[in-house]
Amino acid sequence: MRVLLDLERCQGHNRCYALAPEIFDVDDYGIAVLLDDGEVPPGLEDKAMLAIANCPEFAISLADSTNAGTAS
Amino acid sequence: MTSIYGPVTDWATDFDHAEPEYNENAPALWAELRETCPVAHTDRYNGTWLPVTHELVTQIAYDTEHFTSRSVIVSPFEQLAPAPIGGAPPITSDPPFHHDARRLLLPAFAPKKIEQWEPDVRTLCKGLLAELGDADVIDAAAQYAQHIPVNVIALMLGFPVEDADIFFGFVHDVIEGINVELEQRMQAFIRLDDYVDRQVREHVENPRDDLTTFLLNSTIFGEPLGLEHVRGSIVLLLIAGIDTTWSAISSSLLHLATHPEDRERLVADPSLIPTAIEEFLRAYAPVTMARMVKEDVEIGGCPMKVDDWVLLPFPAANVDPAAFDRADEVLIDRAENRHLAFGLGIHRCIGSNLARLELRVAIEEFLAHYPRFELATDKVTWSVGQIRGPRTVPVRIR
């Protein structure tokens, strides 16, 4: 599983970093940063979905499975 | 205080957010308007709109083309600092100036910087609780919640903590002193500016490690910040950080004082507190922002004209059933919670990480100190204006 981050949308609400720090970090301005290029460590799929569902700006999405292979 | 407008005759066509009834009855009023008139209007304050649906509030929050932030409190008003900077940058600023003014402040309020304040906030909360002594009834809003954000922001700005009562006066004048003559409102701003200018001068003479000195040493577009900008940003941090967080903490404690099953659940499992806090922020969001119309535009079928005010009631959007399942219920374990308590888009509350920290620590410490408490009144007093929260929450603690 892999997540995508739309930096045009991210406004630094910090929900993803609070809910899934294994997948997201934040920079010095509080803007989200993908760890490991958004690759979700095995077993943390639920946390990834939680981060997606709690982003007020809809900045996070699931990479679709057909792209996930080629992008990694 | 002399009011300029009298009692409200009709909440769809003559509403007034500065009438005490508004905040007292807001959830019922929003629900009724959603069904009957999703964009209310009033001629008061030279014309003001009130959209109450999630869809419209979101649409306007993102639309910086038709709406300006140059003033964000619907009130008798004289534009002294025009767009794109406004009187209290960056909250009153528009693109493109807004971007740089905001970027200047973001690092101080970024998550990892704010985390470092946790020990101070915890010590403060424990100290306030220790001072409450052995009374049977305490006021969780006036004796506890109110004092947390004011102390934290004074520390961050490097302002005297002993001046807390002066800050409460400013917050009251700016946020609650809306339905007053323009002259009276301008006098309040002069008092606030004079106070901040004194503190700024003191920092020029004695620079130290705080936000005021940071602003004085900052540059924007290659130039030092003007004193107007420094003052405006300080006014923003001082006013916006106090009433809002105080209201959020008070509303959360009011909920716990009236919902023993939720209180018991959080006492038994404090790890649920961060999730519960997001739900309190959704259900009892304190902050309604405002915009002014910059270019004529039709929103929700309503013709909004240049210089009309538009209120952005994020709390109403947060309880819209079109956007949230079981929107009118408070579910402290709600896992999916895309609430708008801190706004949306480029003006997302810059203090959101600090507010969340204060709210979480305040609730953790209160529950640890008083695992059992219940509301000791049947009449709660609410704030007036765009920041909604209970002003008194007397609770029986033994």
mmCIF file with all atom_site columns, N, CA and C in Angstrom, chain B residues 325-372:
data_model
loop_
_atom_site.group_PDB
_atom_site.id
_atom_site.type_symbol
_atom_site.label_atom_id
_atom_site.label_alt_id
_atom_site.label_comp_id
_atom_site.label_asym_id
_atom_site.label_entity_id
_atom_site.label_seq_id
_atom_site.pdbx_PDB_ins_code
_atom_site.Cartn_x
_atom_site.Cartn_y
_atom_site.Cartn_z
_atom_site.occupancy
_atom_site.B_iso_or_equiv
_atom_site.pdbx_formal_charge
_atom_site.auth_seq_id
_atom_site.auth_comp_id
_atom_site.auth_asym_id
_atom_site.auth_atom_id
_atom_site.pdbx_PDB_model_num
ATOM 1   N N  . ASP B 1 325 ? -21.681 11.738 9.545  1.00 0.00 ? 325 ASP B N  1
ATOM 2   C CA . ASP B 1 325 ? -22.648 10.765 10.063 1.00 0.00 ? 325 ASP B CA 1
ATOM 3   C C  . ASP B 1 325 ? -22.968 11.113 11.510 1.00 0.00 ? 325 ASP B C  1
ATOM 4   N N  . ARG B 1 326 ? -24.216 10.905 11.872 1.00 0.00 ? 326 ARG B N  1
ATOM 5   C CA . ARG B 1 326 ? -24.651 11.162 13.256 1.00 0.00 ? 326 ARG B CA 1
ATOM 6   C C  . ARG B 1 326 ? -24.090 12.515 13.742 1.00 0.00 ? 326 ARG B C  1
ATOM 7   N N  . ALA B 1 327 ? -24.279 13.532 12.897 1.00 0.00 ? 327 ALA B N  1
ATOM 8   C CA . ALA B 1 327 ? -23.636 14.833 13.122 1.00 0.00 ? 327 ALA B CA 1
ATOM 9   C C  . ALA B 1 327 ? -24.041 15.479 14.443 1.00 0.00 ? 327 ALA B C  1
ATOM 10  N N  . ASP B 1 328 ? -25.259 15.206 14.898 1.00 0.00 ? 328 ASP B N  1
ATOM 11  C CA . ASP B 1 328 ? -25.705 15.877 16.129 1.00 0.00 ? 328 ASP B CA 1
ATOM 12  C C  . ASP B 1 328 ? -25.374 15.074 17.384 1.00 0.00 ? 328 ASP B C  1
ATOM 13  N N  . GLU B 1 329 ? -24.663 13.960 17.228 1.00 0.00 ? 329 GLU B N  1
ATOM 14  C CA . GLU B 1 329 ? -24.261 13.194 18.401 1.00 0.00 ? 329 GLU B CA 1
ATOM 15  C C  . GLU B 1 329 ? -22.779 13.433 18.672 1.00 0.00 ? 329 GLU B C  1
ATOM 16  N N  . VAL B 1 330 ? -22.394 13.380 19.948 1.00 0.00 ? 330 VAL B N  1
ATOM 17  C CA . VAL B 1 330 ? -20.986 13.504 20.308 1.00 0.00 ? 330 VAL B CA 1
ATOM 18  C C  . VAL B 1 330 ? -20.456 12.093 20.579 1.00 0.00 ? 330 VAL B C  1
ATOM 19  N N  . LEU B 1 331 ? -19.618 11.602 19.672 1.00 0.00 ? 331 LEU B N  1
ATOM 20  C CA . LEU B 1 331 ? -19.078 10.242 19.765 1.00 0.00 ? 331 LEU B CA 1
ATOM 21  C C  . LEU B 1 331 ? -17.590 10.357 20.053 1.00 0.00 ? 331 LEU B C  1
ATOM 22  N N  . ILE B 1 332 ? -17.204 10.144 21.315 1.00 0.00 ? 332 ILE B N  1
ATOM 23  C CA . ILE B 1 332 ? -15.817 10.464 21.692 1.00 0.00 ? 332 ILE B CA 1
ATOM 24  C C  . ILE B 1 332 ? -14.800 9.508  21.081 1.00 0.00 ? 332 ILE B C  1
ATOM 25  N N  . ASP B 1 333 ? -15.278 8.435  20.434 1.00 0.00 ? 333 ASP B N  1
ATOM 26  C CA . ASP B 1 333 ? -14.339 7.564  19.729 1.00 0.00 ? 333 ASP B CA 1
ATOM 27  C C  . ASP B 1 333 ? -14.509 7.666  18.208 1.00 0.00 ? 333 ASP B C  1
ATOM 28  N N  . ARG B 1 334 ? -15.091 8.756  17.743 1.00 0.00 ? 334 ARG B N  1
ATOM 29  C CA . ARG B 1 334 ? -15.264 8.950  16.287 1.00 0.00 ? 334 ARG B CA 1
ATOM 30  C C  . ARG B 1 334 ? -13.883 8.910  15.622 1.00 0.00 ? 334 ARG B C  1
ATOM 31  N N  . ALA B 1 335 ? -13.668 7.922  14.777 1.00 0.00 ? 335 ALA B N  1
ATOM 32  C CA . ALA B 1 335 ? -12.329 7.726  14.203 1.00 0.00 ? 335 ALA B CA 1
ATOM 33  C C  . ALA B 1 335 ? -12.105 8.594  12.967 1.00 0.00 ? 335 ALA B C  1
ATOM 34  N N  . GLU B 1 336 ? -13.141 8.762  12.158 1.00 0.00 ? 336 GLU B N  1
ATOM 35  C CA . GLU B 1 336 ? -13.017 9.592  10.964 1.00 0.00 ? 336 GLU B CA 1
ATOM 36  C C  . GLU B 1 336 ? -13.626 10.952 11.257 1.00 0.00 ? 336 GLU B C  1
ATOM 37  N N  . ASN B 1 337 ? -12.799 11.969 11.279 1.00 0.00 ? 337 ASN B N  1
ATOM 38  C CA . ASN B 1 337 ? -13.277 13.261 11.765 1.00 0.00 ? 337 ASN B CA 1
ATOM 39  C C  . ASN B 1 337 ? -12.590 14.397 11.013 1.00 0.00 ? 337 ASN B C  1
ATOM 40  N N  . ARG B 1 338 ? -13.131 14.676 9.848  1.00 0.00 ? 338 ARG B N  1
ATOM 41  C CA . ARG B 1 338 ? -12.533 15.712 9.003  1.00 0.00 ? 338 ARG B CA 1
ATOM 42  C C  . ARG B 1 338 ? -13.147 17.064 9.340  1.00 0.00 ? 338 ARG B C  1
ATOM 43  N N  . HIS B 1 339 ? -13.132 17.429 10.619 1.00 0.00 ? 339 HIS B N  1
ATOM 44  C CA . HIS B 1 339 ? -13.831 18.648 11.032 1.00 0.00 ? 339 HIS B CA 1
ATOM 45  C C  . HIS B 1 339 ? -13.086 19.913 10.616 1.00 0.00 ? 339 HIS B C  1
ATOM 46  N N  . LEU B 1 340 ? -13.803 21.022 10.690 1.00 0.00 ? 340 LEU B N  1
ATOM 47  C CA . LEU B 1 340 ? -13.268 22.309 10.218 1.00 0.00 ? 340 LEU B CA 1
ATOM 48  C C  . LEU B 1 340 ? -13.015 23.285 11.375 1.00 0.00 ? 340 LEU B C  1
ATOM 49  N N  . ALA B 1 341 ? -12.811 22.747 12.573 1.00 0.00 ? 341 ALA B N  1
ATOM 50  C CA . ALA B 1 341 ? -12.717 23.652 13.727 1.00 0.00 ? 341 ALA B CA 1
ATOM 51  C C  . ALA B 1 341 ? -11.625 24.708 13.540 1.00 0.00 ? 341 ALA B C  1
ATOM 52  N N  . PHE B 1 342 ? -10.564 24.347 12.828 1.00 0.00 ? 342 PHE B N  1
ATOM 53  C CA . PHE B 1 342 ? -9.464  25.299 12.635 1.00 0.00 ? 342 PHE B CA 1
ATOM 54  C C  . PHE B 1 342 ? -9.490  25.934 11.254 1.00 0.00 ? 342 PHE B C  1
ATOM 55  N N  . GLY B 1 343 ? -10.634 25.841 10.594 1.00 0.00 ? 343 GLY B N  1
ATOM 56  C CA . GLY B 1 343 ? -10.768 26.451 9.281  1.00 0.00 ? 343 GLY B CA 1
ATOM 57  C C  . GLY B 1 343 ? -10.185 25.558 8.195  1.00 0.00 ? 343 GLY B C  1
ATOM 58  N N  . LEU B 1 344 ? -10.180 26.090 7.001  1.00 0.00 ? 344 LEU B N  1
ATOM 59  C CA . LEU B 1 344 ? -9.718  25.370 5.816  1.00 0.00 ? 344 LEU B CA 1
ATOM 60  C C  . LEU B 1 344 ? -8.947  26.337 4.933  1.00 0.00 ? 344 LEU B C  1
ATOM 61  N N  . GLY B 1 345 ? -8.042  25.781 4.137  1.00 0.00 ? 345 GLY B N  1
ATOM 62  C CA . GLY B 1 345 ? -7.357  26.607 3.149  1.00 0.00 ? 345 GLY B CA 1
ATOM 63  C C  . GLY B 1 345 ? -6.227  27.423 3.748  1.00 0.00 ? 345 GLY B C  1
ATOM 64  N N  . ILE B 1 346 ? -5.877  28.525 3.079  1.00 0.00 ? 346 ILE B N  1
ATOM 65  C CA . ILE B 1 346 ? -4.648  29.250 3.421  1.00 0.00 ? 346 ILE B CA 1
ATOM 66  C C  . ILE B 1 346 ? -4.687  29.896 4.801  1.00 0.00 ? 346 ILE B C  1
ATOM 67  N N  . HIS B 1 347 ? -5.882  30.057 5.388  1.00 0.00 ? 347 HIS B N  1
ATOM 68  C CA . HIS B 1 347 ? -5.970  30.691 6.705  1.00 0.00 ? 347 HIS B CA 1
ATOM 69  C C  . HIS B 1 347 ? -6.168  29.679 7.834  1.00 0.00 ? 347 HIS B C  1
ATOM 70  N N  . ARG B 1 348 ? -5.852  28.398 7.584  1.00 0.00 ? 348 ARG B N  1
ATOM 71  C CA . ARG B 1 348 ? -5.934  27.405 8.664  1.00 0.00 ? 348 ARG B CA 1
ATOM 72  C C  . ARG B 1 348 ? -5.298  28.011 9.935  1.00 0.00 ? 348 ARG B C  1
ATOM 73  N N  . CYS B 1 349 ? -5.993  27.870 11.049 1.00 0.00 ? 349 CYS B N  1
ATOM 74  C CA . CYS B 1 349 ? -5.527  28.456 12.317 1.00 0.00 ? 349 CYS B CA 1
ATOM 75  C C  . CYS B 1 349 ? -4.058  28.138 12.545 1.00 0.00 ? 349 CYS B C  1
ATOM 76  N N  . ILE B 1 350 ? -3.242  29.166 12.642 1.00 0.00 ? 350 ILE B N  1
ATOM 77  C CA . ILE B 1 350 ? -1.804  28.950 12.776 1.00 0.00 ? 350 ILE B CA 1
ATOM 78  C C  . ILE B 1 350 ? -1.477  28.375 14.152 1.00 0.00 ? 350 ILE B C  1
ATOM 79  N N  . GLY B 1 351 ? -2.350  28.586 15.117 1.00 0.00 ? 351 GLY B N  1
ATOM 80  C CA . GLY B 1 351 ? -2.118  28.086 16.473 1.00 0.00 ? 351 GLY B CA 1
ATOM 81  C C  . GLY B 1 351 ? -2.748  26.734 16.743 1.00 0.00 ? 351 GLY B C  1
ATOM 82  N N  . SER B 1 352 ? -3.144  26.011 15.701 1.00 0.00 ? 352 SER B N  1
ATOM 83  C CA . SER B 1 352 ? -3.902  24.775 15.946 1.00 0.00 ? 352 SER B CA 1
ATOM 84  C C  . SER B 1 352 ? -3.102  23.743 16.748 1.00 0.00 ? 352 SER B C  1
ATOM 85  N N  . ASN B 1 353 ? -1.811  23.658 16.494 1.00 0.00 ? 353 ASN B N  1
ATOM 86  C CA . ASN B 1 353 ? -1.017  22.674 17.257 1.00 0.00 ? 353 ASN B CA 1
ATOM 87  C C  . ASN B 1 353 ? -0.939  23.065 18.735 1.00 0.00 ? 353 ASN B C  1
ATOM 88  N N  . LEU B 1 354 ? -0.816  24.368 18.984 1.00 0.00 ? 354 LEU B N  1
ATOM 89  C CA . LEU B 1 354 ? -0.778  24.856 20.366 1.00 0.00 ? 354 LEU B CA 1
ATOM 90  C C  . LEU B 1 354 ? -2.135  24.655 21.044 1.00 0.00 ? 354 LEU B C  1
ATOM 91  N N  . ALA B 1 355 ? -3.207  24.967 20.323 1.00 0.00 ? 355 ALA B N  1
ATOM 92  C CA . ALA B 1 355 ? -4.551  24.804 20.898 1.00 0.00 ? 355 ALA B CA 1
ATOM 93  C C  . ALA B 1 355 ? -4.802  23.342 21.263 1.00 0.00 ? 355 ALA B C  1
ATOM 94  N N  . ARG B 1 356 ? -4.412  22.436 20.362 1.00 0.00 ? 356 ARG B N  1
ATOM 95  C CA . ARG B 1 356 ? -4.609  21.003 20.640 1.00 0.00 ? 356 ARG B CA 1
ATOM 96  C C  . ARG B 1 356 ? -3.791  20.561 21.845 1.00 0.00 ? 356 ARG B C  1
ATOM 97  N N  . LEU B 1 357 ? -2.561  21.067 21.939 1.00 0.00 ? 357 LEU B N  1
ATOM 98  C CA . LEU B 1 357 ? -1.724  20.720 23.090 1.00 0.00 ? 357 LEU B CA 1
ATOM 99  C C  . LEU B 1 357 ? -2.387  21.195 24.388 1.00 0.00 ? 357 LEU B C  1
ATOM 100 N N  . GLU B 1 358 ? -2.814  22.449 24.409 1.00 0.00 ? 358 GLU B N  1
ATOM 101 C CA . GLU B 1 358 ? -3.418  22.997 25.633 1.00 0.00 ? 358 GLU B CA 1
ATOM 102 C C  . GLU B 1 358 ? -4.701  22.248 25.980 1.00 0.00 ? 358 GLU B C  1
ATOM 103 N N  . LEU B 1 359 ? -5.495  21.953 24.968 1.00 0.00 ? 359 LEU B N  1
ATOM 104 C CA . LEU B 1 359 ? -6.761  21.261 25.201 1.00 0.00 ? 359 LEU B CA 1
ATOM 105 C C  . LEU B 1 359 ? -6.515  19.862 25.759 1.00 0.00 ? 359 LEU B C  1
ATOM 106 N N  . ARG B 1 360 ? -5.583  19.137 25.141 1.00 0.00 ? 360 ARG B N  1
ATOM 107 C CA . ARG B 1 360 ? -5.319  17.767 25.601 1.00 0.00 ? 360 ARG B CA 1
ATOM 108 C C  . ARG B 1 360 ? -4.775  17.760 27.026 1.00 0.00 ? 360 ARG B C  1
ATOM 109 N N  . VAL B 1 361 ? -3.763  18.581 27.281 1.00 0.00 ? 361 VAL B N  1
ATOM 110 C CA . VAL B 1 361 ? -3.149  18.572 28.611 1.00 0.00 ? 361 VAL B CA 1
ATOM 111 C C  . VAL B 1 361 ? -4.157  19.069 29.653 1.00 0.00 ? 361 VAL B C  1
ATOM 112 N N  . ALA B 1 362 ? -4.953  20.075 29.294 1.00 0.00 ? 362 ALA B N  1
ATOM 113 C CA . ALA B 1 362 ? -5.956  20.600 30.240 1.00 0.00 ? 362 ALA B CA 1
ATOM 114 C C  . ALA B 1 362 ? -6.948  19.514 30.636 1.00 0.00 ? 362 ALA B C  1
ATOM 115 N N  . ILE B 1 363 ? -7.391  18.729 29.668 1.00 0.00 ? 363 ILE B N  1
ATOM 116 C CA . ILE B 1 363 ? -8.365  17.673 29.968 1.00 0.00 ? 363 ILE B CA 1
ATOM 117 C C  . ILE B 1 363 ? -7.688  16.528 30.726 1.00 0.00 ? 363 ILE B C  1
ATOM 118 N N  . GLU B 1 364 ? -6.507  16.138 30.293 1.00 0.00 ? 364 GLU B N  1
ATOM 119 C CA . GLU B 1 364 ? -5.784  15.056 31.001 1.00 0.00 ? 364 GLU B CA 1
ATOM 120 C C  . GLU B 1 364 ? -5.599  15.404 32.475 1.00 0.00 ? 364 GLU B C  1
ATOM 121 N N  . GLU B 1 365 ? -5.139  16.621 32.736 1.00 0.00 ? 365 GLU B N  1
ATOM 122 C CA . GLU B 1 365 ? -4.843  16.991 34.125 1.00 0.00 ? 365 GLU B CA 1
ATOM 123 C C  . GLU B 1 365 ? -6.122  17.171 34.940 1.00 0.00 ? 365 GLU B C  1
ATOM 124 N N  . PHE B 1 366 ? -7.147  17.718 34.314 1.00 0.00 ? 366 PHE B N  1
ATOM 125 C CA . PHE B 1 366 ? -8.405  17.924 35.052 1.00 0.00 ? 366 PHE B CA 1
ATOM 126 C C  . PHE B 1 366 ? -8.997  16.568 35.456 1.00 0.00 ? 366 PHE B C  1
ATOM 127 N N  . LEU B 1 367 ? -9.001  15.614 34.512 1.00 0.00 ? 367 LEU B N  1
ATOM 128 C CA . LEU B 1 367 ? -9.564  14.287 34.815 1.00 0.00 ? 367 LEU B CA 1
ATOM 129 C C  . LEU B 1 367 ? -8.706  13.532 35.831 1.00 0.00 ? 367 LEU B C  1
ATOM 130 N N  . ALA B 1 368 ? -7.395  13.751 35.771 1.00 0.00 ? 368 ALA B N  1
ATOM 131 C CA . ALA B 1 368 ? -6.528  13.085 36.743 1.00 0.00 ? 368 ALA B CA 1
ATOM 132 C C  . ALA B 1 368 ? -6.778  13.645 38.142 1.00 0.00 ? 368 ALA B C  1
ATOM 133 N N  . HIS B 1 369 ? -7.043  14.950 38.205 1.00 0.00 ? 369 HIS B N  1
ATOM 134 C CA . HIS B 1 369 ? -7.240  15.607 39.503 1.00 0.00 ? 369 HIS B CA 1
ATOM 135 C C  . HIS B 1 369 ? -8.657  15.377 40.018 1.00 0.00 ? 369 HIS B C  1
ATOM 136 N N  . TYR B 1 370 ? -9.632  15.477 39.118 1.00 0.00 ? 370 TYR B N  1
ATOM 137 C CA . TYR B 1 370 ? -11.049 15.310 39.484 1.00 0.00 ? 370 TYR B CA 1
ATOM 138 C C  . TYR B 1 370 ? -11.680 14.220 38.621 1.00 0.00 ? 370 TYR B C  1
ATOM 139 N N  . PRO B 1 371 ? -11.473 12.946 38.971 1.00 0.00 ? 371 PRO B N  1
ATOM 140 C CA . PRO B 1 371 ? -12.076 11.897 38.137 1.00 0.00 ? 371 PRO B CA 1
ATOM 141 C C  . PRO B 1 371 ? -13.606 11.906 38.178 1.00 0.00 ? 371 PRO B C  1
ATOM 142 N N  . ARG B 1 372 ? -14.173 12.520 39.202 1.00 0.00 ? 372 ARG B N  1
ATOM 143 C CA . ARG B 1 372 ? -15.638 12.607 39.289 1.00 0.00 ? 372 ARG B CA 1
ATOM 144 C C  . ARG B 1 372 ? -16.039 14.078 39.452 1.00 0.00 ? 372 ARG B C  1
#
